[in-house]
Coordinates of C-alpha atoms and ligand atoms in Angstrom, one line a residue:
X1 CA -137.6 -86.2 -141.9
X2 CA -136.6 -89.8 -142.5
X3 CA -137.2 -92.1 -139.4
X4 CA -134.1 -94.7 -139.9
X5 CA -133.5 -98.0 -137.3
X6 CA -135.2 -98.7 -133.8
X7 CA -132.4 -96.9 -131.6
X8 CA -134.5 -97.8 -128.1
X9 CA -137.5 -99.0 -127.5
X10 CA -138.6 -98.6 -123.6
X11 CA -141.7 -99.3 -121.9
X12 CA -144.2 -96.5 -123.4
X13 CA -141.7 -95.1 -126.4
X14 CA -139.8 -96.1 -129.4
X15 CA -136.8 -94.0 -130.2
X16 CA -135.7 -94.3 -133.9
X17 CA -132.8 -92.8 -135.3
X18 CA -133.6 -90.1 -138.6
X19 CA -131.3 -89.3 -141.4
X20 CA -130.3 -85.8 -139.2
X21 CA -127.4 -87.0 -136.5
X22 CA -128.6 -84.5 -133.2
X23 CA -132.4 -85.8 -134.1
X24 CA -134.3 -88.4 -132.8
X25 CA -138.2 -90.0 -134.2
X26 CA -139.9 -91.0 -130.9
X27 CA -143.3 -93.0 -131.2
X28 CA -145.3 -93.3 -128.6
X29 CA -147.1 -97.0 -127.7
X30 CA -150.3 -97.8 -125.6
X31 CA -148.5 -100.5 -123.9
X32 CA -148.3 -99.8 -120.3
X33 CA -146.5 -101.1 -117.5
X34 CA -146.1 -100.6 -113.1
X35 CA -144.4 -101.2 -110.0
X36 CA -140.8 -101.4 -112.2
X37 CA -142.4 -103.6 -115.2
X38 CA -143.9 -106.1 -113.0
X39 CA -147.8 -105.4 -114.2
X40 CA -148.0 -105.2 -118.1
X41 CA -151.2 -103.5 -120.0
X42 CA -152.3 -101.7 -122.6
X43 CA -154.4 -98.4 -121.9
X44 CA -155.7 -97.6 -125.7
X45 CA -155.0 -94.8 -127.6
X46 CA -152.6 -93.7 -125.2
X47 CA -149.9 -93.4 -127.5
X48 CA -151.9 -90.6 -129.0
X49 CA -152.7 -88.6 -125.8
X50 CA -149.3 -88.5 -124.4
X51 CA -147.8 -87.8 -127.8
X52 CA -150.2 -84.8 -128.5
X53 CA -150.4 -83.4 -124.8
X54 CA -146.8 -83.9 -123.7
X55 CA -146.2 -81.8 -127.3
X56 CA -148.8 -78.9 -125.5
X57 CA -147.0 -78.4 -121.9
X58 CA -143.6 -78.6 -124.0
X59 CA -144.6 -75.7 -125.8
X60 CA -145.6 -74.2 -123.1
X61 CA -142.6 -74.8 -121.0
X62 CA -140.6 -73.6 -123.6
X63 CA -142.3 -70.1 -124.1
X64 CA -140.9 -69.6 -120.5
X65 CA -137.2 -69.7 -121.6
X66 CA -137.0 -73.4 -120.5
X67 CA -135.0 -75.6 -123.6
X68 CA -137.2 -78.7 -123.8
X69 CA -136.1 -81.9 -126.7
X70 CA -139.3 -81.0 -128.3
X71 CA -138.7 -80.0 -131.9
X72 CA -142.2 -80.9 -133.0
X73 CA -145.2 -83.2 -133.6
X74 CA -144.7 -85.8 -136.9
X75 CA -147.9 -87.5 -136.3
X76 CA -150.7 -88.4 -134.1
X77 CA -148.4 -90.6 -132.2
X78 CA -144.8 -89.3 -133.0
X79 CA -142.7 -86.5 -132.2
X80 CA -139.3 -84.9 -133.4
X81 CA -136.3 -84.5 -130.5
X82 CA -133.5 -83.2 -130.0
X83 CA -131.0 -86.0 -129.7
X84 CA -129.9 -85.5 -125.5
X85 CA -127.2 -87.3 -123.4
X86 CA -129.7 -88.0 -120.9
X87 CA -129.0 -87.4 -117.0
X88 CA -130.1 -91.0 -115.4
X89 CA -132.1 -89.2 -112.9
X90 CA -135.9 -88.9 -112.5
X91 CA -136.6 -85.5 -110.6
X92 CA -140.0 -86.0 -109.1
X93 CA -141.6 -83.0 -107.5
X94 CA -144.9 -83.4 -105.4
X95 CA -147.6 -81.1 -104.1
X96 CA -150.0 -83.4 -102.1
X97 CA -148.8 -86.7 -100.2
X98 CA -149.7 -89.4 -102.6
X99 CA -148.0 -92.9 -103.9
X100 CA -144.2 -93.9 -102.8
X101 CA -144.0 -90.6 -101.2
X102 CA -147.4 -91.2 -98.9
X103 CA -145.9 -95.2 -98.0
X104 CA -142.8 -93.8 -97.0
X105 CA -143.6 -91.5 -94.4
X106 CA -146.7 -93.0 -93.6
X107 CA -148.9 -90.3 -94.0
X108 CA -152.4 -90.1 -95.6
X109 CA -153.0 -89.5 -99.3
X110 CA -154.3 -86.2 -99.9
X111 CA -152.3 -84.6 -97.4
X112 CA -150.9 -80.9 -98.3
X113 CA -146.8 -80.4 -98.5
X114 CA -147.0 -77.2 -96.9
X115 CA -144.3 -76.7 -99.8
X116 CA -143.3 -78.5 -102.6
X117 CA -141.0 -81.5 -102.2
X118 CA -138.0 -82.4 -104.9
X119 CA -136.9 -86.0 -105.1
X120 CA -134.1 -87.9 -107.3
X121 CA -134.6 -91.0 -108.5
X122 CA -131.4 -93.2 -109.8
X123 CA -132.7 -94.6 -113.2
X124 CA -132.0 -98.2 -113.0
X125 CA -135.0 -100.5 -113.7
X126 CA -132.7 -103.6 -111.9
X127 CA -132.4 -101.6 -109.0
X128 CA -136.1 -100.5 -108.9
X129 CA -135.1 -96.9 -109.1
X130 CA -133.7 -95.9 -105.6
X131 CA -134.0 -92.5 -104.0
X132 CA -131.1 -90.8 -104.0
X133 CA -129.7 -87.3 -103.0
X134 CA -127.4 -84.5 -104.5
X135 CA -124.4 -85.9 -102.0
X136 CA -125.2 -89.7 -104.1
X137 CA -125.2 -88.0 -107.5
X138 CA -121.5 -85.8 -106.8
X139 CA -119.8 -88.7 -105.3
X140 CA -121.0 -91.2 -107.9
X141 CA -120.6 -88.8 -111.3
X142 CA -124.0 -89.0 -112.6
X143 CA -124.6 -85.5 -113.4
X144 CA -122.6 -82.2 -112.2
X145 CA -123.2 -80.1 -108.9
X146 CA -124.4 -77.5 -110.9
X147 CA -126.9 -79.6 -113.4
X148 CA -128.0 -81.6 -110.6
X149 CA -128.9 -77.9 -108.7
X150 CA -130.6 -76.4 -112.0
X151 CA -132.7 -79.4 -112.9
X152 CA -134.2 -79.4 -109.4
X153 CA -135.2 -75.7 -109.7
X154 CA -136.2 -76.1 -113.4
X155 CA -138.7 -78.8 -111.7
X156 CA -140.0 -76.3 -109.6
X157 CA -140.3 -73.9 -111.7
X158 CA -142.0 -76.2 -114.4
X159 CA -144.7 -77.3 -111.6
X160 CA -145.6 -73.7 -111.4
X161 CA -146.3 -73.9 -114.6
X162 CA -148.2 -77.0 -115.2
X163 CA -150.1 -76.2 -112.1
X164 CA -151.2 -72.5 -113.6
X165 CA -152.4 -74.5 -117.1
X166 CA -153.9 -77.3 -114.6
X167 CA -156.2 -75.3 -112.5
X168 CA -157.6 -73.8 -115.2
X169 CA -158.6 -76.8 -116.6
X170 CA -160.2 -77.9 -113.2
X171 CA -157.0 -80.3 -112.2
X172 CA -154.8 -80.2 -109.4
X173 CA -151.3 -81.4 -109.6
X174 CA -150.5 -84.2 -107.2
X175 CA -146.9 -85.0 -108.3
X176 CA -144.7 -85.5 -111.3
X177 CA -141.7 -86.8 -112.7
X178 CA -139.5 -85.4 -115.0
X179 CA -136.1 -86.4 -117.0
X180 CA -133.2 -84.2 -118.7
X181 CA -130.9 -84.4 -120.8
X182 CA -127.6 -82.2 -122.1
X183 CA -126.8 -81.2 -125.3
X184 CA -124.3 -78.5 -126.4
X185 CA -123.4 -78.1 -122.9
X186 CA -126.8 -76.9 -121.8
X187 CA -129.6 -78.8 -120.0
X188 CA -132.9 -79.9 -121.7
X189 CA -135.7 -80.9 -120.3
X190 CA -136.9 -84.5 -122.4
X191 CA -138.9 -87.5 -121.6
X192 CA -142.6 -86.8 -121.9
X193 CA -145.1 -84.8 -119.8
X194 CA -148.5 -87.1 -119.5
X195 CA -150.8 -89.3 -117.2
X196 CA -148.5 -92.3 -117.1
X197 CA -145.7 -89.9 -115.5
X198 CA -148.0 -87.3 -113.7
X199 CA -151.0 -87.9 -110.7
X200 CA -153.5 -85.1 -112.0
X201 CA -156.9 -85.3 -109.6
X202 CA -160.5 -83.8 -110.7
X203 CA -160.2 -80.6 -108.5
X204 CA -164.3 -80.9 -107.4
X205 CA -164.4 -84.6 -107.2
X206 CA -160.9 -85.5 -106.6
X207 CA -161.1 -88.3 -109.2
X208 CA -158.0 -89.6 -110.5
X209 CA -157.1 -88.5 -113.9
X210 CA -153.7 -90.4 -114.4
X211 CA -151.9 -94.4 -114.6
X212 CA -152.9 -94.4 -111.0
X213 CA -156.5 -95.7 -112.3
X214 CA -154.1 -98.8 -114.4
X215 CA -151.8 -99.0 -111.7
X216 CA -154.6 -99.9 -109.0
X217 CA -157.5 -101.4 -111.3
X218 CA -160.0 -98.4 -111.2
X219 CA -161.8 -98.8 -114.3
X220 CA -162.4 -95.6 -116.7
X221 CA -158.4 -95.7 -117.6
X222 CA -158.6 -94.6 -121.3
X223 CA -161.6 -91.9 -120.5
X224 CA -159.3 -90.4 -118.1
X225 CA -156.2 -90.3 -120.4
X226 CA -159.0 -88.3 -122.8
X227 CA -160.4 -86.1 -120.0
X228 CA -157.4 -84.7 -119.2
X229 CA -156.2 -84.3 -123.1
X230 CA -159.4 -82.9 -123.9
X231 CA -159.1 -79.8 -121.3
X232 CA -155.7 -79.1 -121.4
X233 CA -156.1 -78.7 -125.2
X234 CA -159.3 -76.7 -124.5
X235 CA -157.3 -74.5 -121.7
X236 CA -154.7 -73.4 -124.2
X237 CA -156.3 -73.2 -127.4
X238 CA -158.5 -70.9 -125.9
X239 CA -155.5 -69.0 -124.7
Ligands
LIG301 P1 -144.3 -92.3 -106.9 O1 -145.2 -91.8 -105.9 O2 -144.6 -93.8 -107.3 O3 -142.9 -92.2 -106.5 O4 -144.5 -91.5 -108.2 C1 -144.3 -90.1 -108.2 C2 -144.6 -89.5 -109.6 O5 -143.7 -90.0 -110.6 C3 -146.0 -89.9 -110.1 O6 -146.6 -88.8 -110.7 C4 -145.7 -91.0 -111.1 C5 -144.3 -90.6 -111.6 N1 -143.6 -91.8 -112.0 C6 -143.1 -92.1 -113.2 O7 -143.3 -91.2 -114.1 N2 -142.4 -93.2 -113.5 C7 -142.1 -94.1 -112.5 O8 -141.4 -95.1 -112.8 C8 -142.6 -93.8 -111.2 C9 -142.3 -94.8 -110.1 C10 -143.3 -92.7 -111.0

């Protein structure tokens, strides 16, 4: 696989274009960024984390029947895709209270849905990413009824998932976002799977294990980027 010209380059990923058409050479960076850009960093070796554990839940995800861009790992810190037309939605789904979700409603951290809870997010870094709902997707075009409908229960279905993989390795899943794509007239999941787009918290200490610990100044950011590589790995290579 030939990796051609920069085709993207975002604020964690570069997408380069490979001598296959419906392929795509994404490397990941340790530069890191919050709140819409505003607070720039660099967590190290992150690259290599996300790359490498966002390849593990993929797999996973797609041993349950779910199509995923993943085609497979080219290095340490860069993967093979399937080339998607993305959907410019971000489908958050949270378990416990926490971030934008905890401001909102004004409700403590930590606090228990008593179910999970499905967001959509407009992608649109100008417009700081607005909530949005399935009546703003129809009436504005971004993505079908139907896709709109399956890639809110594919987010469900994928935090069961993640959440089964999780508590094993002594992590509970607070909330994550996810991003899909179509090609050949079916949806994909793509984007990547990792601490800079997930809130994973030490189930017996309830540590942070995600960009939270960036995103607020916590200390310990790269040793929690590791943690959470290093048992996830552990959890399903012993598998
Ligand atoms: P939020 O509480 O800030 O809305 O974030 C919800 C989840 O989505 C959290 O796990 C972090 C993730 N996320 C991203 O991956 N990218 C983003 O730009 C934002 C705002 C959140």
């Amino acid at each position: 696989m030939e990796k051609l010209g920069l085709r993207y380059e975002g604020k964690a990923k570069k997408v380069y274009d490979t001598d296959q058409s419906e392929y795509f050479w994404v490397a990941y960076k340790d530069d890191a960024t919050a709140f819409n850009g505003e607070k720039k960093g660099q967590i190290a070796d992150k690259g290599e984390v996300n790359n490498q554990l966002s390849a593990l839940f993929f797999e996973e995800i797609e041993k349950a029947g779910i199509l995923t861009h993943y085609v497979r790992l080219l290095s340490d810190r860069d993967m093979l895709v399937r080339r998607l037309d993305m959907i410019p939605l971000e489908v958050v789904v949270r378990n416990i209270a926490a971030g934008s979700l905890a401001k909102r409603l004004g409700v403590e951290e930590g606090l228990v849905l008593s179910q999970p809870v499905v967001e959509l997010y407009y992608k649109d870094d100008e417009l700081g990413d607005p909530l949005v709902n399935e009546s703003h997707v129809a009436a504005m075009g971004w993505a079908s009824m139907a896709d709109a409908k399956e890639i809110q229960a594919l987010g469900l279905k994928i935090n069961e998932l993640l959440q089964g993989i999780l508590v094993k390795a002594g992590i509970q899943l607070i909330d994550f976002k996810l991003e899909f794509g179509l090609a050949n007239g079916k949806v994909y999941l793509g984007d990547e799977i990792s601490p800079d787009t997930c809130r994973y918290w030490d189930i017996e200490t309830r540590e942070k294990l995600d960009k939270d610990r960036f995103r607020r100044d916590l200390g310990g950011v790269e040793e929690a980027y590791q943690e959470v590589f290093r048992r996830v790995k552990e959890v399903l290579t012993q598998a």
